[in-house]
Short mmCIF file of C-alpha atoms and ligand atoms in Angstrom, two decimals:
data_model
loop_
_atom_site.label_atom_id
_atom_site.label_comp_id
_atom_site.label_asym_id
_atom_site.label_seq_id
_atom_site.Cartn_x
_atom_site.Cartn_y
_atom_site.Cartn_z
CA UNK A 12 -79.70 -96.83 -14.86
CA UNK A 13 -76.37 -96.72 -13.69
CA UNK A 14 -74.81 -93.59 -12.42
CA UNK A 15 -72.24 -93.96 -15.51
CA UNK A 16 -75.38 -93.76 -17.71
CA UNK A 17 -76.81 -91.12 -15.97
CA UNK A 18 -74.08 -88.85 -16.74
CA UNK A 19 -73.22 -89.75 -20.07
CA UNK A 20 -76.90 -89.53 -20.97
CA UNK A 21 -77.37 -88.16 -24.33
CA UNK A 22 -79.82 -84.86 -25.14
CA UNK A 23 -81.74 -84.52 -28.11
CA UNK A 24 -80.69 -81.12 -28.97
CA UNK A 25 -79.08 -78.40 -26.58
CA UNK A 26 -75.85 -77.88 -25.59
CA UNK A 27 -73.38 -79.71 -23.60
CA UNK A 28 -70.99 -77.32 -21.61
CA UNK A 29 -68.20 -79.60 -20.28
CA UNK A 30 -65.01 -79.24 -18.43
CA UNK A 31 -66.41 -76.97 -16.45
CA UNK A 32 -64.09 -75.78 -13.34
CA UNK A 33 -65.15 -78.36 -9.97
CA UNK A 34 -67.69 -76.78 -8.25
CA UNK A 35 -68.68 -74.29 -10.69
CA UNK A 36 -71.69 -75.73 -11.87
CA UNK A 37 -74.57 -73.61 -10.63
CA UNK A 38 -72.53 -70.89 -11.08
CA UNK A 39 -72.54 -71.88 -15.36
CA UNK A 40 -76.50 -71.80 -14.67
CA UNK A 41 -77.11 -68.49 -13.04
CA UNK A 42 -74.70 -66.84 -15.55
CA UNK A 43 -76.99 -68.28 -18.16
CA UNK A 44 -80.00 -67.10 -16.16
CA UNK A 45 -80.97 -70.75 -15.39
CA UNK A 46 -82.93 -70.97 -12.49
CA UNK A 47 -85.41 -74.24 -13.18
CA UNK A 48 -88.13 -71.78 -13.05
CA UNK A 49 -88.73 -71.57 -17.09
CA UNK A 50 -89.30 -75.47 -17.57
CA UNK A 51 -86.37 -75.99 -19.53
CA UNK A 52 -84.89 -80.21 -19.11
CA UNK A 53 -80.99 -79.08 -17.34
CA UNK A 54 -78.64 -81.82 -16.05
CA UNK A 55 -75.71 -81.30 -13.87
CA UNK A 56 -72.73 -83.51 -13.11
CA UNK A 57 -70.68 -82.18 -10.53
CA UNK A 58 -67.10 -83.36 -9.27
CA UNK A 59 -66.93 -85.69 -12.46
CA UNK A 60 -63.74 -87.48 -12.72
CA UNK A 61 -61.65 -86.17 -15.56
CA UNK A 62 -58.51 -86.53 -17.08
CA UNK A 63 -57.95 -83.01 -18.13
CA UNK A 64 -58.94 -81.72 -14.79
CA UNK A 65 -58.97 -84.29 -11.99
CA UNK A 66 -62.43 -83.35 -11.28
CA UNK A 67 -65.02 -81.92 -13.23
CA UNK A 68 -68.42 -80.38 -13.87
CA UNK A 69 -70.85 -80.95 -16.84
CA UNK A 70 -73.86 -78.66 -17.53
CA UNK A 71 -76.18 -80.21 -20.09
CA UNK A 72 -79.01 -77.54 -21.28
CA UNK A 73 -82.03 -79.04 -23.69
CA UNK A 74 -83.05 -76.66 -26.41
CA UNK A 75 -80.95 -74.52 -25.89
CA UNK A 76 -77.85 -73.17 -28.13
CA UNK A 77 -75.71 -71.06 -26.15
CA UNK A 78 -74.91 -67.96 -28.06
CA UNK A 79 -71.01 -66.65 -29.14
CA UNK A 80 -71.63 -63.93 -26.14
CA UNK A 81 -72.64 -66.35 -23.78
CA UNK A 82 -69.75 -68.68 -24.34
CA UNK A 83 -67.24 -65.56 -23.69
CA UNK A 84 -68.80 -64.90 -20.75
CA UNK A 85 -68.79 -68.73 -19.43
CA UNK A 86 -65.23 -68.26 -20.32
CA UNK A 87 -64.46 -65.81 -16.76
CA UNK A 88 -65.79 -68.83 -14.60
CA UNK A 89 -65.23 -71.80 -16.84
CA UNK A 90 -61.87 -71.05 -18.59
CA UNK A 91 -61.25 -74.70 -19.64
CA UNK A 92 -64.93 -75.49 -20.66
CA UNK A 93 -65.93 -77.04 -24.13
CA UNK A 94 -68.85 -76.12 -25.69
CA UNK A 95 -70.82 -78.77 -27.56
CA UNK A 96 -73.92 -77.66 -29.45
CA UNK A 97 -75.94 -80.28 -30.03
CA UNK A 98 -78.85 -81.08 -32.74
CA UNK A 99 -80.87 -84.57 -33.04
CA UNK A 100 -78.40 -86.39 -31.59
CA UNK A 101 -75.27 -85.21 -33.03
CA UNK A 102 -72.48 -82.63 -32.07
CA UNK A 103 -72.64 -80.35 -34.50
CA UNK A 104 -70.31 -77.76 -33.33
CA UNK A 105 -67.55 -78.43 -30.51
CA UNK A 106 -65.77 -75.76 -28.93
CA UNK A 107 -63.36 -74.62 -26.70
CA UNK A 108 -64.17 -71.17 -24.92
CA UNK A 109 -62.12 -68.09 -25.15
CA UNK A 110 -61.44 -65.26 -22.94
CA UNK A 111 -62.98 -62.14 -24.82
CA UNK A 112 -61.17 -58.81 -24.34
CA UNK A 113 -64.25 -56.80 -23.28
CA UNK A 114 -67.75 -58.12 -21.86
CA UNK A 115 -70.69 -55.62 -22.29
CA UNK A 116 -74.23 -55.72 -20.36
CA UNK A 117 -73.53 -58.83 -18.83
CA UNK A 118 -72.35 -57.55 -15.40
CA UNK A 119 -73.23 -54.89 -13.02
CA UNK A 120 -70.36 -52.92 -11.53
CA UNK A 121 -69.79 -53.25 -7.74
CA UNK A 122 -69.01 -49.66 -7.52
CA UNK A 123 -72.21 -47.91 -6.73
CA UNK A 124 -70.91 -44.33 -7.77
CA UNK A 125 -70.25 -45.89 -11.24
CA UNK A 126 -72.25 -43.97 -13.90
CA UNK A 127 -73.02 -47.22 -15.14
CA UNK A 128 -75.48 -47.53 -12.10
CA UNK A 129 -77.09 -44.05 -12.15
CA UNK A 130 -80.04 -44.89 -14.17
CA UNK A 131 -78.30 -43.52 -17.37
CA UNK A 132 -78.94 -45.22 -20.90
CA UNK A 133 -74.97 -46.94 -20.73
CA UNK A 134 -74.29 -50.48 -20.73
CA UNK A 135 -71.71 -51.76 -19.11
CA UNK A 136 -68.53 -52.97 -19.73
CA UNK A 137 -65.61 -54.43 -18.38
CA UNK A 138 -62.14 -55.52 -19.69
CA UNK A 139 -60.80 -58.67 -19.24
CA UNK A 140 -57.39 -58.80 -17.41
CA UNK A 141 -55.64 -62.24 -16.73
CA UNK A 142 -56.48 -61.79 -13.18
CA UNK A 143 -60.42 -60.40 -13.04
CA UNK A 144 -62.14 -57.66 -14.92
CA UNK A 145 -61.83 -54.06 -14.18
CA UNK A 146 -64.93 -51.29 -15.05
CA UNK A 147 -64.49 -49.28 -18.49
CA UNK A 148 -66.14 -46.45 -16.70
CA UNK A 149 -64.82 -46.07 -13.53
CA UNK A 150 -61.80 -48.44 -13.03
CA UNK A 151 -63.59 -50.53 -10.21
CA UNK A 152 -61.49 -54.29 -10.23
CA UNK A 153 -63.61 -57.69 -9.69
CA UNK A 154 -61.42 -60.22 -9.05
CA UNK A 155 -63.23 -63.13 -6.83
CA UNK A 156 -66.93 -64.09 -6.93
CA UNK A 157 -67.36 -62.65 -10.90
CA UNK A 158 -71.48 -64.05 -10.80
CA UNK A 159 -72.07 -61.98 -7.61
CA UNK A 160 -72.32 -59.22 -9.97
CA UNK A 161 -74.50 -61.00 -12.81
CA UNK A 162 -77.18 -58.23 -14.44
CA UNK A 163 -80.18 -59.51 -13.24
CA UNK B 25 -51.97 -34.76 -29.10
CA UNK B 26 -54.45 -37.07 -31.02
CA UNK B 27 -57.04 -37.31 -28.75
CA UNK B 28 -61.31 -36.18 -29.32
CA UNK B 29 -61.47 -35.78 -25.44
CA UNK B 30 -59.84 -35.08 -22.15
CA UNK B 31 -61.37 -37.96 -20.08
CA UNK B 32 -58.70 -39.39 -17.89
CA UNK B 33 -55.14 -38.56 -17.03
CA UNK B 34 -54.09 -42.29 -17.87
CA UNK B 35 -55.00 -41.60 -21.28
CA UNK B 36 -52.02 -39.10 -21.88
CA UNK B 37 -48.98 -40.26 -22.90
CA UNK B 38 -45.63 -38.38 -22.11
CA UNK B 39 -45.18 -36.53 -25.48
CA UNK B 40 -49.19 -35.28 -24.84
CA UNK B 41 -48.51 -33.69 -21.84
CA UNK B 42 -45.17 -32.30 -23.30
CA UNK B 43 -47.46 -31.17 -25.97
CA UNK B 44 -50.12 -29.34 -23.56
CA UNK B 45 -47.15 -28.03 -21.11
CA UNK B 46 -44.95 -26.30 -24.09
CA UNK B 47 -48.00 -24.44 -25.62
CA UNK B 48 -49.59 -23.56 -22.16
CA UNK B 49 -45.85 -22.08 -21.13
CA UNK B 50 -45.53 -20.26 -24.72
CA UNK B 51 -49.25 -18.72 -23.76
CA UNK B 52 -48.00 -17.77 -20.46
CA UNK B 53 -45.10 -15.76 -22.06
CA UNK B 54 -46.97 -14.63 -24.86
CA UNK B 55 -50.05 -14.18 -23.99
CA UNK B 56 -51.39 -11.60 -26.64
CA UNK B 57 -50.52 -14.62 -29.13
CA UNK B 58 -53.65 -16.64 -27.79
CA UNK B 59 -56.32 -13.45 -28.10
CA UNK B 60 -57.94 -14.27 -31.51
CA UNK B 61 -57.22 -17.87 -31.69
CA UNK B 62 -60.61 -19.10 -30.84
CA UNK B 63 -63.02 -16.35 -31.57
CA UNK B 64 -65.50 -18.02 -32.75
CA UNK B 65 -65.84 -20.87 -30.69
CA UNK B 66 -68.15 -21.45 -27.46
CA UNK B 67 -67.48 -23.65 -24.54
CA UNK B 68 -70.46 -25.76 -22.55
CA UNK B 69 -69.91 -25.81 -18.86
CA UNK B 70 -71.83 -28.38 -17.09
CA UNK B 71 -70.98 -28.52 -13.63
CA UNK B 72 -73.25 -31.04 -11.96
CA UNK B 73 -71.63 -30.28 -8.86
CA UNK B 74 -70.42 -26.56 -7.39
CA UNK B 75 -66.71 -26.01 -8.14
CA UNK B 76 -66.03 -22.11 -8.45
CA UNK B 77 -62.24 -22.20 -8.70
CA UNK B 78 -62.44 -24.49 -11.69
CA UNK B 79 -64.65 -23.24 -13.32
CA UNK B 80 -63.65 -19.81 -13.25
CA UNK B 81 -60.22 -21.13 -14.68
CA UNK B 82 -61.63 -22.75 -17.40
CA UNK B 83 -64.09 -19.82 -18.46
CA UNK B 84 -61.15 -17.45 -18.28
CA UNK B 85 -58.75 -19.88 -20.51
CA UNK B 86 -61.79 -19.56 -23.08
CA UNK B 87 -62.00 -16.15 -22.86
CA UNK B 88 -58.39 -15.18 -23.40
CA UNK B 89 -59.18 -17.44 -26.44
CA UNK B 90 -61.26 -14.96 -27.41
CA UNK B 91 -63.88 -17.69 -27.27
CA UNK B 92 -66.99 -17.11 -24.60
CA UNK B 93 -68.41 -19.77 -22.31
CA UNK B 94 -72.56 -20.85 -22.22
CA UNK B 95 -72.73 -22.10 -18.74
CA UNK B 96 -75.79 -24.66 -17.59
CA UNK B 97 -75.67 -23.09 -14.21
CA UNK B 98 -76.21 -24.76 -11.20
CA UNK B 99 -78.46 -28.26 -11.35
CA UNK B 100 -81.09 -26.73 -8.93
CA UNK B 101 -82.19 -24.60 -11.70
CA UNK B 102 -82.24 -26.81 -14.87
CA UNK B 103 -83.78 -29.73 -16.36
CA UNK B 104 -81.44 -32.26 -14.59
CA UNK B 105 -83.65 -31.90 -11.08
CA UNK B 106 -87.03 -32.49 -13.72
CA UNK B 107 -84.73 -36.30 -14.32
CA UNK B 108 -83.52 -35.93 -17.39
CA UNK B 109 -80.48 -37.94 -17.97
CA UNK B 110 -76.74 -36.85 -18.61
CA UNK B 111 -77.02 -39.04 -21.48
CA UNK B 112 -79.23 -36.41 -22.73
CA UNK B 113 -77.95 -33.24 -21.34
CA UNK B 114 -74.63 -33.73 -23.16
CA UNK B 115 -76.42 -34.11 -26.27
CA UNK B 116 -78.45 -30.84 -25.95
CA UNK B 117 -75.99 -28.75 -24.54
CA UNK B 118 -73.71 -30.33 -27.82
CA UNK B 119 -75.76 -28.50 -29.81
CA UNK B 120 -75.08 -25.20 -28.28
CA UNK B 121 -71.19 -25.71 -27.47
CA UNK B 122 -67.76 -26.51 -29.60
CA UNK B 123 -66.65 -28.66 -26.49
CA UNK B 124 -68.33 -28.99 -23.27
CA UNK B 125 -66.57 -28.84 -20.04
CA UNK B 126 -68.11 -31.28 -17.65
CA UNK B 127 -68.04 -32.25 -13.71
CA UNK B 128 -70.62 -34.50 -12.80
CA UNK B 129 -70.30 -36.99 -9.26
CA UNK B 130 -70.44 -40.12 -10.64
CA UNK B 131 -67.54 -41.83 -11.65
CA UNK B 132 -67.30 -42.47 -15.66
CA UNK B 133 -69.51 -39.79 -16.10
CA UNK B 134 -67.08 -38.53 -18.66
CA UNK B 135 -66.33 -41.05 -20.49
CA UNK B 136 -69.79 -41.79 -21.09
CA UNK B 137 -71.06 -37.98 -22.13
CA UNK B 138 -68.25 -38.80 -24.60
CA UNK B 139 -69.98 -41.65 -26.08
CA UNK B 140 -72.92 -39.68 -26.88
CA UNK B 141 -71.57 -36.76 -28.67
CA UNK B 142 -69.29 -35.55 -31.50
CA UNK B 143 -67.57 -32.31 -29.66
CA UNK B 144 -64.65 -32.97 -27.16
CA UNK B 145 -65.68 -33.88 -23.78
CA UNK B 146 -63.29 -32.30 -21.13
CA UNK B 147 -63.32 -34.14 -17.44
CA UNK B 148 -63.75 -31.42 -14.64
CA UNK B 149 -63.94 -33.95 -12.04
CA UNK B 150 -65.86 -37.01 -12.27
CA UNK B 151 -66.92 -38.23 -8.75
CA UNK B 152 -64.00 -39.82 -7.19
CA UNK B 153 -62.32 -40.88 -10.46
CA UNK B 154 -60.53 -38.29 -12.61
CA UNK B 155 -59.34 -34.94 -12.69
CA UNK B 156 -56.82 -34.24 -15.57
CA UNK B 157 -56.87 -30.42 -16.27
CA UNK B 158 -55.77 -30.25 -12.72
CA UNK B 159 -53.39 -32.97 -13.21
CA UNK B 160 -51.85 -31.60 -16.16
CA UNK B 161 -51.17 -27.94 -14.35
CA UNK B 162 -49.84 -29.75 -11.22
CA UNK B 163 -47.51 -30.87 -13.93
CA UNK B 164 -46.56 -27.70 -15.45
CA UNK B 165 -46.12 -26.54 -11.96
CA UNK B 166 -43.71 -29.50 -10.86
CA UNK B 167 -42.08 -28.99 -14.51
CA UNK B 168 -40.80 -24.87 -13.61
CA UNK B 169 -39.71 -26.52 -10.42
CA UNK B 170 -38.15 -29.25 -10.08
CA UNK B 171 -38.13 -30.68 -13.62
CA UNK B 172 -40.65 -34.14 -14.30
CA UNK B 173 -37.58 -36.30 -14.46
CA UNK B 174 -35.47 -37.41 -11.22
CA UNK B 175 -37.36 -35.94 -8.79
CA UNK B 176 -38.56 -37.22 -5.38
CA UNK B 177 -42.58 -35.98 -5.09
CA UNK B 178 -44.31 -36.83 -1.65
CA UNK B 179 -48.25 -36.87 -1.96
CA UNK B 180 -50.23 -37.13 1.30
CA UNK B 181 -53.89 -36.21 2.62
CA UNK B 182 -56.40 -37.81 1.38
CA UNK B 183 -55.21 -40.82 -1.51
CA UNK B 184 -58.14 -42.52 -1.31
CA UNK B 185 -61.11 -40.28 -2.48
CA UNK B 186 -58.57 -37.62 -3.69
CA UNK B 187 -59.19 -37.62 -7.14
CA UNK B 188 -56.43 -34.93 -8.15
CA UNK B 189 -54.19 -37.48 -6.51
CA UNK B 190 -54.99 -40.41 -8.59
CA UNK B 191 -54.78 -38.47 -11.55
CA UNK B 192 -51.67 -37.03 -10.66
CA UNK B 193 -49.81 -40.57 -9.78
CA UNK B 194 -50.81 -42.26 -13.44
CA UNK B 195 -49.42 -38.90 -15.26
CA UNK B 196 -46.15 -39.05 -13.16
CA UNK B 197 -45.77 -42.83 -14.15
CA UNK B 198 -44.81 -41.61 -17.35
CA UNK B 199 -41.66 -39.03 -16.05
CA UNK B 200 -39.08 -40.53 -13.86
CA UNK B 201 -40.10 -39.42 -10.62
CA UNK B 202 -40.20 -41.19 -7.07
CA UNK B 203 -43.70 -41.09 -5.77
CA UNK B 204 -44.23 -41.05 -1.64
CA UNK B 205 -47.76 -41.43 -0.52
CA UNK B 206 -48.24 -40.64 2.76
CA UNK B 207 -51.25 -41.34 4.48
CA UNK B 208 -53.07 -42.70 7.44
CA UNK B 209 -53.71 -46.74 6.88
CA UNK B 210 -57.61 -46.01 6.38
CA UNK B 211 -56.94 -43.20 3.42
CA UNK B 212 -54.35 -45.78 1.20
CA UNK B 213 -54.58 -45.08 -2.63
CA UNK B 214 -57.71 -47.51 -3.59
CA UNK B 215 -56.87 -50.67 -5.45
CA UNK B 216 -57.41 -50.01 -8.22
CA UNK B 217 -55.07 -46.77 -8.07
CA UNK B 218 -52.28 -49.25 -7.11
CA UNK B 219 -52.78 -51.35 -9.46
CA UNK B 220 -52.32 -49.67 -12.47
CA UNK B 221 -49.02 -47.96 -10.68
CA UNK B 222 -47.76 -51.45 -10.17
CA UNK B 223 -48.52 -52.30 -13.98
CA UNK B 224 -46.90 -49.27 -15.60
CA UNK B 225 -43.56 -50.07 -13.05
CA UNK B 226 -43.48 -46.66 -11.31
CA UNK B 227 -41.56 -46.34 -8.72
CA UNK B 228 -43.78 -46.06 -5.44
CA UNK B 229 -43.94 -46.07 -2.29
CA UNK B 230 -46.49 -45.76 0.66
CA UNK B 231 -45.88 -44.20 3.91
CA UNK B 232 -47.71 -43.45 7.12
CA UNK B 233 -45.63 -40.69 8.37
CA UNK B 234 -43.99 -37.75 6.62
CA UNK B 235 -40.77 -37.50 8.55
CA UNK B 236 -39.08 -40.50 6.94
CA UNK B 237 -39.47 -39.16 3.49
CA UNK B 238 -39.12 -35.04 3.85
CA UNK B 239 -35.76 -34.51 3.79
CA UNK B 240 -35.40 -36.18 0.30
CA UNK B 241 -38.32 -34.37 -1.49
CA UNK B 242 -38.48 -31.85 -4.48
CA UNK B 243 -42.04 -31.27 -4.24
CA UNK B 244 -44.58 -31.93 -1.22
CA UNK B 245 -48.46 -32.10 -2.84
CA UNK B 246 -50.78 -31.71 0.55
CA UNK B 247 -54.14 -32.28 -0.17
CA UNK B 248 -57.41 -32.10 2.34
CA UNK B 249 -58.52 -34.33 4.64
CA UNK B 250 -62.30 -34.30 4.81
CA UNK B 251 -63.99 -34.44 8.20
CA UNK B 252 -67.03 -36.57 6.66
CA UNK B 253 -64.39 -39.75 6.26
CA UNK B 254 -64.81 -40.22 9.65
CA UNK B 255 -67.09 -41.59 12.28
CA UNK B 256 -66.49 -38.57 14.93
CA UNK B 257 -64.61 -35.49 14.89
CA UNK B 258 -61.51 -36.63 17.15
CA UNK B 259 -60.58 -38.72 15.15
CA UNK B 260 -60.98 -36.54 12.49
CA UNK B 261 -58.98 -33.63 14.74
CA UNK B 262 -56.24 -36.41 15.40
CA UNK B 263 -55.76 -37.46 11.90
CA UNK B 264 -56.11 -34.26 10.13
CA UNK B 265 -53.28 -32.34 12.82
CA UNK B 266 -50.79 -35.50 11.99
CA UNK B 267 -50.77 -34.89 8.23
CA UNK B 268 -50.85 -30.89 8.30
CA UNK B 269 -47.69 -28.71 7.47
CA UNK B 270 -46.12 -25.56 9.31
CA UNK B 271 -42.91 -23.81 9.63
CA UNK B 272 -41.90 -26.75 12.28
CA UNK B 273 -42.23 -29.17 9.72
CA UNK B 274 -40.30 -27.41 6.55
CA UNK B 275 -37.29 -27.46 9.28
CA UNK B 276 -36.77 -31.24 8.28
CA UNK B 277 -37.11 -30.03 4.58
CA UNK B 278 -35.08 -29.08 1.47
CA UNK B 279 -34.64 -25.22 1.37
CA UNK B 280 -35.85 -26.22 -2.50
CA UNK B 281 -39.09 -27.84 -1.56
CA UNK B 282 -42.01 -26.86 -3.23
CA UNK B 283 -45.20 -26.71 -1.17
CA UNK B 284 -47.83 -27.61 -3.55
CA UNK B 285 -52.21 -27.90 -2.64
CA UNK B 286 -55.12 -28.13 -5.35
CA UNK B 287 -56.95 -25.80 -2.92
CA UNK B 288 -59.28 -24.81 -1.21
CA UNK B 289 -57.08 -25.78 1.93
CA UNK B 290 -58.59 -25.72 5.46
CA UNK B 291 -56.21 -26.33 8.02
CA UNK B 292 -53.31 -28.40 6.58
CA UNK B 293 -51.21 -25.90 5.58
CA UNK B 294 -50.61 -22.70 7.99
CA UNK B 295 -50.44 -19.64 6.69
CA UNK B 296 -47.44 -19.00 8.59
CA UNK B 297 -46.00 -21.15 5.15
CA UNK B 298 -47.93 -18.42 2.81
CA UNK B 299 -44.94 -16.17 2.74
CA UNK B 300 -42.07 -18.68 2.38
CA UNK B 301 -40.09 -19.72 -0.72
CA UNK B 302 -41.58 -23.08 -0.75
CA UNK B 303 -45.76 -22.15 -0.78
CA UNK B 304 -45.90 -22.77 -4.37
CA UNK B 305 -50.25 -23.30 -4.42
CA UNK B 306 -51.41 -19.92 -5.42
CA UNK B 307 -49.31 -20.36 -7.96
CA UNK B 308 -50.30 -23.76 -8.86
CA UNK B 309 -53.52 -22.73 -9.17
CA UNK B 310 -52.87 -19.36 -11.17
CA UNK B 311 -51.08 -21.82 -13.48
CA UNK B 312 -54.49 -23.23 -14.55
CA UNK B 313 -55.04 -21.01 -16.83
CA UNK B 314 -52.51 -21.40 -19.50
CA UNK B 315 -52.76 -25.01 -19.12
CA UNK B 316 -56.09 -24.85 -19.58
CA UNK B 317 -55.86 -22.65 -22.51
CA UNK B 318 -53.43 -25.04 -24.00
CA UNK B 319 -56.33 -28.02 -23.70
CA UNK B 320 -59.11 -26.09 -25.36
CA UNK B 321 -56.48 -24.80 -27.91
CA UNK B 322 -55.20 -28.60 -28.92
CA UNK B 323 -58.98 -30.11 -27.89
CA UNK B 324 -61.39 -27.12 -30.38
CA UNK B 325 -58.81 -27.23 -33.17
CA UNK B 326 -60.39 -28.23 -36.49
CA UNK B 327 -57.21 -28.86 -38.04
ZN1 ZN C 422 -67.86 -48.96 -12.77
#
């Protein structure tokens, strides 16, 4: 198999998550909670050439579909990915992620006399601003390293 | 002003503090108008934390209401030390008040006691965050002053857990004022302070010493430097004595200053200063109470 095979390779079903930012890769996986543990079939290209981007990653997932909420989230650390959802073969559903204007439960705030980590019912949330994400609670600003602060 | 709750001074808008200034001065001259207004409401107060002074204020506004205040007492004593969550403290005590007054040390606290009930959450002072009743008489104080509008404020103290100061600075972003905070290097207004001040296009700037900027204020807020930010007390004694007032420093000043502190002070204003025109804190602080009557008036209306 040639390495232009290998990266092209098809899955049956899953989803394809391409253009993703050089480098970014793993990070895609741990924000999806992708660790290799669960026996799920996960490919990786990384530093793909591109046209759109020079250099790329790809993030191919097997029976999986990722959800609307997941793809806003991929959308902090993968702002130019496309999402392809794939069934028996075929693309089904191709699309391009967008930045949401609020993500809730997804991250933990770095703050650690936000409310939102005193053991209180709350989930959290964070607005999107074009340069990071800034607590709904307590103002606290993330700017680099967003899946530092991934709920576990 | 359309608003359920008092959470955050950022959430006010110019014509809502208007709003809360002009009926807490029209209670200040008039105060027999206020006596029945609110006669049959009670206020909640949940202080998770001590605070006398504000308290106090905000059970007398209620009171000269004619309204009465349950209080929770202090946390030692109630169900909070058994665990129970604020999540569900705010909505027991909702059942027992028309608005509940809250301070609590984590930051957000308020806004998220907000989420979980239908009666209007006031902000007492929520960790290091917010502080906006204090705010919002700091403003009525600066307003029978110096105006809101084309005046030079200096801030200094503490800018970076002061939470009276970060309220203060997103209110003012709404009046044409300069702001000067002066501070030492390791008590800077926190990021995130800055950048919402950078965002709304205020007009700021950040000083380490006083002397460049006195001669050009209208007002001078002082706030408290607290030993506990750091490592050992010289520094402390060093730091605190370099951004403390006295008569030698209100030479440099405007015979107009205004000396203004959200109390308690320790040592950062003399009391030599007490008994000149420019101590304007006792004041400040006796100013609470209209203001605050003018929240709980605008915040427990049914109309
Ligand atoms: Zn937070």
């Amino acid at each position: 198999m040639s390495d232009r095979e290998l990266r092209v390779s098809k899955i049956q079903s899953g989803t394809v998550i391409d253009h993703v930012s050089a480098g970014e890769a793993l990070h895609v996986l741990s924000l999806l909670g992708i660790d290799g543990t669960k026996g799920t079939t996960v490919s990786l290209g990384m530093n793909v050439p591109s046209e759109r981007l020079g250099r790329k990653d790809v993030v191919k997932v097997e029976s999986r579909e990722l959800s609307d909420d997941e793809a806003e989230v991929l959308s902090l650390i993968a702002p130019e990915a496309t999402i392809n959802i794939i069934r028996d073969y075929d693309v089904v559903d191709k699309r391009r992620v967008e930045p949401p204007e609020e993500v809730s439960g997804v991250l933990v705030c770095p703050n650690r006399d936000c409310i939102t980590n005193a053991g209180e019912p709350v989930e959290t949330a964070f607005a999107v601003l074009d340069d990071g994400l800034r607590c709904e609670y307590c103002g606290e600003i993330v700017r680099e390293d967003i899946t530092d602060h991934l709920q576990d | 002003m359309r608003h359920d709750h008092l959470l955050t001074a950022k959430q006010l808008s110019r014509a809502d503090i208007e709003t809360v200034l002009d009926r807490a001065a029209a209670f200040d001259g008039d105060p027999g108008s206020a006596r029945e207004r609110h006669a049959d409401k009670l206020l909640a107060l949940c202080f998770f934390e001590p605070s006398t002074r504000t308290k106090m204020s905000f059970e007398t506004a209620m009171k000269r209401l004619g309204g009465d205040v349950v209080d929770m007492g202090p946390v030692e004593s109630s169900s909070v030390k058994k665990g129970e969550s604020l999540a569900d403290t705010a909505r027991v005590v909702e059942g027992y008040g028309d608005g509940i007054v809250l301070r609590h040390p984590k930051q957000g606290s308020a806004k998220m006691a907000s989420e979980y009930v239908d009666v209007p959450v006031l902000n007492a002072g929520d960790g290091a965050g917010h502080h906006p009743s204090q705010t919002l008489l700091d403003l009525y104080t600066i307003r029978e002053h110096a105006g809101l509008d084309d005046i030079s404020i200096g801030i200094m103290g503490d800018l970076k857990y002061g939470r009276t100061v970060h309220s203060l600075a997103h209110a003012l972003t709404n009046f044409d004022a300069r702001q000067h905070f002066v501070s030492p290097e390791s008590l800077r207004l926190p990021r995130s302070v800055r950048y919402d001040l950078h965002e709304s296009g205020a007009q700021v700037r950040e000083h380490e010493d006083l002397d460049a900027v006195l001669p050009n204020l209208d007002v001078l807020y002082v706030t408290r430097i607290q030993r506990e930010r750091f490592p050992d007390e010289e520094e402390y004694e060093a730091v605190a004595g370099e951004y403390s007032i006295d008569m030698d420093t209100l030479e440099a000043a405007r015979d107009d200053l205004a000396v203004m502190h959200p109390l308690p002070r320790v040592d950062e204003i003399s009391p030599a200063v007490d008994d000149t025109d420019a101590a304007t804190y006792f004041e400040q602080a006796h100013n609470g109470v209209p203001v605050r009557m003018a929240l709980l008036d605008l915040l427990l209306n049914d109309e």
